[in-house]
Short mmCIF file of C-alpha atoms in Angstrom, two decimals:
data_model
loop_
_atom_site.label_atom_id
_atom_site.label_comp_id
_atom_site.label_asym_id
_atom_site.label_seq_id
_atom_site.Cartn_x
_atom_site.Cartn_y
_atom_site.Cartn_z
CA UNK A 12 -34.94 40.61 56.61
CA UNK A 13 -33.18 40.03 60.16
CA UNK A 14 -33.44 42.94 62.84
CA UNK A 15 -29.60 43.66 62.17
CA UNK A 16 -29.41 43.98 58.68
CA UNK A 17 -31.91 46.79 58.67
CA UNK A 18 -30.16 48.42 61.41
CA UNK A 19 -27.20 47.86 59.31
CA UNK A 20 -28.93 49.40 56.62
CA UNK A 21 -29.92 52.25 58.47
CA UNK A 22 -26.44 53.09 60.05
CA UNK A 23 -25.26 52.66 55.83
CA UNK A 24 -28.42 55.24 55.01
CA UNK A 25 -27.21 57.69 57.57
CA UNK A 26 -23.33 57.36 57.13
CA UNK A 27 -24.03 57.90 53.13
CA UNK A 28 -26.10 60.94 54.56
CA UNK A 29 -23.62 62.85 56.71
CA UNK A 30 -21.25 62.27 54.03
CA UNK A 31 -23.60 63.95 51.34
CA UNK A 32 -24.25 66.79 53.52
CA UNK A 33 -20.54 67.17 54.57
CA UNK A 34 -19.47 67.20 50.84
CA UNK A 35 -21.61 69.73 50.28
CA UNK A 36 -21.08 72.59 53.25
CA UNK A 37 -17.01 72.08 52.00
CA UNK A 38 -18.32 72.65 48.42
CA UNK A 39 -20.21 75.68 49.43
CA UNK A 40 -17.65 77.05 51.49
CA UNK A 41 -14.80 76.45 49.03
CA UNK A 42 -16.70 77.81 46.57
CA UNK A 43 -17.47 81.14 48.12
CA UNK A 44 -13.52 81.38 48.88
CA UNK A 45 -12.58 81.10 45.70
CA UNK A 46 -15.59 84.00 44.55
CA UNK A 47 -14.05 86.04 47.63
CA UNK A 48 -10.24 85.22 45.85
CA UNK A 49 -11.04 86.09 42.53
CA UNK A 50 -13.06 89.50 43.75
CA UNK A 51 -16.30 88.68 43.48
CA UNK A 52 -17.47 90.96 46.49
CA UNK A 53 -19.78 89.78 49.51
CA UNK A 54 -22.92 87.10 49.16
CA UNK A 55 -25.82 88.23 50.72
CA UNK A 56 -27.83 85.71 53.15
CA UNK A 57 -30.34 84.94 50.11
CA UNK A 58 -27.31 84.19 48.09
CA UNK A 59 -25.78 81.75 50.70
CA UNK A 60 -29.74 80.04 51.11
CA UNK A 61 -29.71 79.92 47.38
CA UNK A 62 -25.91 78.14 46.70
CA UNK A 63 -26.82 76.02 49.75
CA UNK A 64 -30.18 74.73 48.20
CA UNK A 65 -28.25 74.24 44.86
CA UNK A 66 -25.38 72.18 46.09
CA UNK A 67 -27.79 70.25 48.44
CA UNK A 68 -30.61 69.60 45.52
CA UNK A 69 -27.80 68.67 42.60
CA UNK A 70 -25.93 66.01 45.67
CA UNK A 71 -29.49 64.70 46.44
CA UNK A 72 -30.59 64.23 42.76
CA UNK A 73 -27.56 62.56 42.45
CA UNK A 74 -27.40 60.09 45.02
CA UNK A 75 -31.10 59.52 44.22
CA UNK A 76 -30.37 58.70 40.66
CA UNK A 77 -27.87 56.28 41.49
CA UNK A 78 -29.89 55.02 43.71
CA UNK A 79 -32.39 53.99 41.06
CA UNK A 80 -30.11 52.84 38.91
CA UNK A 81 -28.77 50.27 41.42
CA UNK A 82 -31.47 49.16 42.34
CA UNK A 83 -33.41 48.55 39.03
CA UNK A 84 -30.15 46.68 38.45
CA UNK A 85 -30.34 44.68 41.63
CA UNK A 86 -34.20 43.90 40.91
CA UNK A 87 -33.57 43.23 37.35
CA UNK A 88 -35.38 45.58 35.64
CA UNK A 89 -32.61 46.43 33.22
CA UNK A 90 -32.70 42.52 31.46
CA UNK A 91 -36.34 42.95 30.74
CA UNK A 92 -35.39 45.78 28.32
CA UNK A 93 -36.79 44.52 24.34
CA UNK A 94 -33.95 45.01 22.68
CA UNK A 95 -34.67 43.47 19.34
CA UNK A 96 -34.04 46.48 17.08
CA UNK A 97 -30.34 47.06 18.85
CA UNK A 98 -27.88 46.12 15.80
CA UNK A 99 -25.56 44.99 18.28
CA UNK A 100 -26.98 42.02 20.09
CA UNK A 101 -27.09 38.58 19.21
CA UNK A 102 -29.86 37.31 16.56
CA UNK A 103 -29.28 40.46 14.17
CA UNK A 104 -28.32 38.40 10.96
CA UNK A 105 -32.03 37.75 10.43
CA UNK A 106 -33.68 41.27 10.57
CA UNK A 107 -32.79 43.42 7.54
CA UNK A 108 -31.65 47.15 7.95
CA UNK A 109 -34.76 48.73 6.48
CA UNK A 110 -36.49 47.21 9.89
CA UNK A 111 -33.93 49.89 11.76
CA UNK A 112 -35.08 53.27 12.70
CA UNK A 113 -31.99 55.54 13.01
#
């Protein structure tokens, strides 16, 4: 890997990043408007710590999962599945349905 794709990669990391944490102060503030609107009276500073952790963990569990997923994807991880008991892949015809666990 050159020198400027993993700066590259780094300046991708870090865009992704600001954009997580900017989606989530505009969730947490649009979401206390809207308990201010429909009179749900004043969050303490625990409750604003505690909505901010929530919104913060369930973005970064997110992107994390994705993450994951990509790359096991990328590195191939999802073709060395065994799928021989899936009735819907090729080379079914010769196993018989009491083999099948439903």
């Amino acid at each position: 890997m050159t020198k400027t794709s993993r700066g590259g990669r780094v300046v991708r990391l870090l865009r992704s990043l600001i954009l997580a944490v900017a989606i989530s102060a505009v969730s947490t503030l649009g979401l206390a408007a809207y308990w201010r609107l429909i009179g749900g009276g004043e969050m303490s500073l625990h409750g604003w710590i505690a909505m901010g952790l929530g919104v913060l963990g369930t973005v970064g569990l997110a992107w994390g999962l994705m993450a994951l997923a990509f790359r096991s994807d990328r590195d191939g991880w999802d073709d060395r599945v065994d799928n021989h008991l899936d009735p819907g892949i090729e080379g079914a015809e010769d196993r018989k349905d009491d083999d099948l666990y439903y």
